[in-house]
XYZ file of C-alpha atoms in Angstrom:
252
model
C 19.640 19.952 33.918
C 17.272 22.936 33.785
C 15.618 24.500 36.954
C 14.209 22.034 39.464
C 11.508 22.801 41.824
C 10.295 20.707 44.668
C 6.666 20.771 46.079
C 5.507 18.947 49.181
C 1.938 18.011 49.359
C 1.518 18.067 45.823
C -1.360 15.474 45.396
C -4.223 18.144 45.699
C -5.254 21.778 46.449
C -2.452 24.412 46.504
C 0.381 21.952 46.126
C -1.045 20.243 42.921
C -1.752 23.862 41.418
C 1.740 25.036 42.321
C 3.235 21.888 40.677
C 1.175 22.718 37.452
C 2.271 26.396 37.367
C 5.921 25.667 37.760
C 5.920 22.922 35.278
C 4.035 24.882 32.591
C 6.804 27.647 33.271
C 9.526 25.097 32.499
C 10.636 23.757 35.964
C 11.525 20.086 36.239
C 9.491 18.904 39.233
C 10.005 16.758 42.251
C 6.551 16.284 43.566
C 5.918 14.657 46.998
C 2.942 13.311 49.027
C 1.291 10.343 50.859
C -0.583 9.112 47.945
C 1.260 7.251 45.301
C -1.637 7.047 42.893
C -2.253 10.551 42.815
C 1.410 11.404 42.626
C 1.617 9.145 39.522
C -1.398 10.671 37.864
C 0.044 14.086 38.280
C 3.380 13.049 36.963
C 1.900 11.822 33.787
C 0.109 15.165 33.374
C 3.206 17.273 34.109
C 5.309 14.827 31.867
C 3.279 15.639 28.950
C 4.231 19.386 29.270
C 7.743 18.347 28.368
C 9.356 18.551 31.711
C 11.102 16.082 34.008
C 9.241 14.596 36.786
C 10.218 12.612 39.758
C 7.697 11.492 42.411
C 8.509 10.828 46.085
C 5.994 9.091 48.255
C 6.596 9.983 51.963
C 4.869 11.925 54.870
C 6.884 14.991 55.811
C 6.217 13.929 59.402
C 8.414 10.930 58.861
C 12.017 12.592 59.105
C 13.840 9.457 58.118
C 11.527 8.683 55.112
C 12.064 12.443 54.006
C 15.840 12.197 54.253
C 16.061 8.754 52.480
C 13.924 10.214 49.725
C 15.924 13.442 49.102
C 19.300 11.806 49.644
C 18.218 9.200 47.062
C 17.641 11.614 44.344
C 19.870 11.087 41.264
C 22.835 13.391 41.035
C 21.506 15.542 38.340
C 18.265 16.113 40.497
C 20.004 17.175 43.508
C 20.410 20.944 42.875
C 17.007 22.225 43.684
C 16.278 25.732 42.811
C 12.883 26.104 44.406
C 11.438 24.348 47.545
C 7.849 24.843 47.928
C 6.951 23.698 51.739
C 3.291 23.459 51.143
C 2.412 20.138 53.141
C 0.028 21.069 55.987
C -3.329 21.277 57.250
C -5.864 22.095 59.981
C -7.909 19.601 61.999
C -10.848 20.400 64.204
C -12.308 23.612 65.465
C -12.852 22.903 69.133
C -11.899 25.246 71.947
C -8.385 24.852 72.872
C -9.322 23.364 76.289
C -11.447 20.715 74.437
C -8.870 19.927 71.880
C -7.762 16.450 70.421
C -4.295 15.388 71.278
C -3.943 13.567 68.047
C -5.168 16.416 66.048
C -2.632 18.791 67.809
C 0.239 16.320 67.014
C -0.695 15.971 63.373
C -0.795 19.906 63.020
C 2.474 20.483 64.843
C 4.239 17.573 63.260
C 3.195 18.450 59.797
C 2.927 22.244 59.807
C 6.023 23.099 61.825
C 8.303 19.983 62.119
C 7.845 18.681 58.591
C 8.656 22.143 57.111
C 11.763 22.343 59.255
C 12.756 18.884 58.023
C 12.372 19.790 54.358
C 14.074 23.087 54.972
C 16.933 21.189 56.608
C 17.505 18.866 53.925
C 17.281 21.254 51.011
C 18.654 24.607 52.013
C 22.128 23.670 52.779
C 22.696 22.905 49.121
C 21.228 26.249 48.168
C 23.506 27.969 50.454
C 26.345 26.206 49.129
C 25.454 27.059 45.612
C 24.469 30.617 46.520
C 21.170 30.361 44.847
C 17.684 29.244 45.587
C 14.106 30.072 46.795
C 12.178 28.762 49.578
C 8.491 29.347 49.700
C 6.457 28.594 52.745
C 2.897 28.349 52.534
C 1.612 30.105 55.692
C -1.784 31.537 56.426
C -3.732 34.565 57.395
C -4.338 32.560 60.439
C -0.613 33.073 61.510
C -1.318 36.774 61.948
C -4.086 36.530 64.596
C -5.914 33.558 66.177
C -9.602 33.077 65.467
C -12.269 31.129 67.327
C -11.503 27.401 67.347
C -8.318 27.998 65.401
C -5.994 27.880 68.367
C -3.295 25.324 67.487
C -3.622 25.761 63.752
C -3.104 29.393 64.168
C -0.130 28.698 66.339
C 1.446 26.595 63.690
C 1.016 29.043 61.011
C 2.411 31.854 63.424
C 5.407 29.374 63.489
C 5.759 29.387 59.850
C 5.881 33.205 59.685
C 8.521 33.182 62.460
C 10.501 30.323 60.729
C 10.339 32.037 57.450
C 11.660 35.323 58.984
C 14.287 33.323 60.819
C 15.431 31.614 57.669
C 15.552 34.911 55.679
C 17.867 36.264 58.457
C 19.828 33.187 58.505
C 20.496 33.240 54.543
C 20.824 37.118 54.216
C 24.562 36.809 53.317
C 23.662 34.648 50.334
C 21.546 35.002 47.172
C 18.864 32.601 48.459
C 15.602 34.139 48.964
C 12.579 33.160 51.329
C 8.998 33.946 50.747
C 5.968 33.281 53.053
C 2.614 33.109 51.224
C -0.285 33.625 53.569
C -3.796 32.689 51.846
C -6.983 33.463 53.257
C -10.071 31.464 52.309
C -9.105 28.901 49.766
C -11.593 26.333 48.399
C -9.613 22.846 48.381
C -10.053 19.813 50.409
C -8.604 21.928 53.384
C -12.113 22.141 55.248
C -12.890 18.604 54.473
C -10.031 17.672 56.232
C -10.434 19.858 59.088
C -13.972 18.433 59.705
C -12.781 14.903 59.252
C -14.692 14.282 56.233
C -17.782 16.200 56.966
C -18.693 17.735 53.230
C -21.533 19.681 54.598
C -19.547 21.598 57.205
C -16.750 22.008 54.790
C -19.013 23.744 52.238
C -20.434 26.002 54.758
C -17.191 27.717 55.188
C -17.219 29.138 51.617
C -20.935 29.734 51.459
C -21.947 33.291 50.489
C -18.363 34.273 49.323
C -16.117 33.517 46.325
C -12.958 32.018 47.990
C -9.549 31.589 46.367
C -8.494 28.809 44.512
C -5.173 26.742 44.603
C -4.382 28.116 41.193
C -4.646 31.825 42.754
C -2.207 30.860 45.289
C -0.039 29.156 42.845
C 0.052 32.518 40.895
C 1.425 34.257 43.959
C 4.155 31.534 44.238
C 5.094 31.816 40.738
C 5.378 35.614 41.038
C 7.750 35.548 43.774
C 10.011 33.026 42.355
C 10.213 34.670 38.929
C 10.849 38.026 40.403
C 14.375 39.548 39.375
C 17.327 37.885 41.317
C 17.731 41.210 43.363
C 13.995 41.336 44.450
C 13.140 39.067 47.406
C 9.317 39.064 48.026
C 9.308 38.421 51.776
C 5.536 37.970 52.414
C 2.416 37.905 50.398
C -1.059 38.037 52.140
C -3.737 37.119 49.801
C -7.476 37.026 50.575
C -10.822 36.804 48.816
C -12.338 40.150 47.973
C -14.897 40.007 50.677
C -12.378 38.719 53.356
C -10.640 41.432 55.403
C -8.686 39.296 57.779
C -8.801 35.856 59.231
C -11.982 36.439 60.851
C -13.802 39.094 59.130
C -15.691 37.734 56.308
C -18.823 39.434 54.675
C -21.116 36.708 52.996
C -24.029 37.100 50.779
C -27.328 36.321 52.308
């Protein structure tokens, strides 16, 4: 079996773009997500590139389902070389004191606990084989809070801390850990944040050319294709007219 990559949240946006980029470069793909029809459509597309593809339908918040899916992989698919912890999202922009409990739970359970679950399931094998690469999709939001970002920013700060902590924990091995921190990326991210309000979502990107999922996939591949002695610890990638999480210069 050739190189194997697993991408969570592969049914749209950054995850879908990462799956395509890795497949084009010869990785056999394990793609996960909550929507079977989207997984199947992507699997057909990737298979046409001549790589092997396995789809796993589960929510990373469901630890038992995630464990059953990973443990149920065929033996020849067990040795995962690249794990892209992409599944995540933001919900709401209310002040912290007016936040929605369910939104908080969803963000914490997906962005933090889901990432931890996948790390716990996959990385022991990497350590045992003394090879592998974990790429966590963080955010510029993890560097500093912005208005209304409170809990989402906290979860992405956690992604940074967990990435740094894992890098320390595997430093005695050849396993590498990268935290990719995007700024404005135009995917369905904002549509989800605003609970389906497309007009509000479109306003997020108004007056600026945002990044695309493909841009972030390029960064992911840059990190995983670096020579074995090179560990790209972090990549902060922003749109040209975005300076940080809250400083954005828009055209009138």
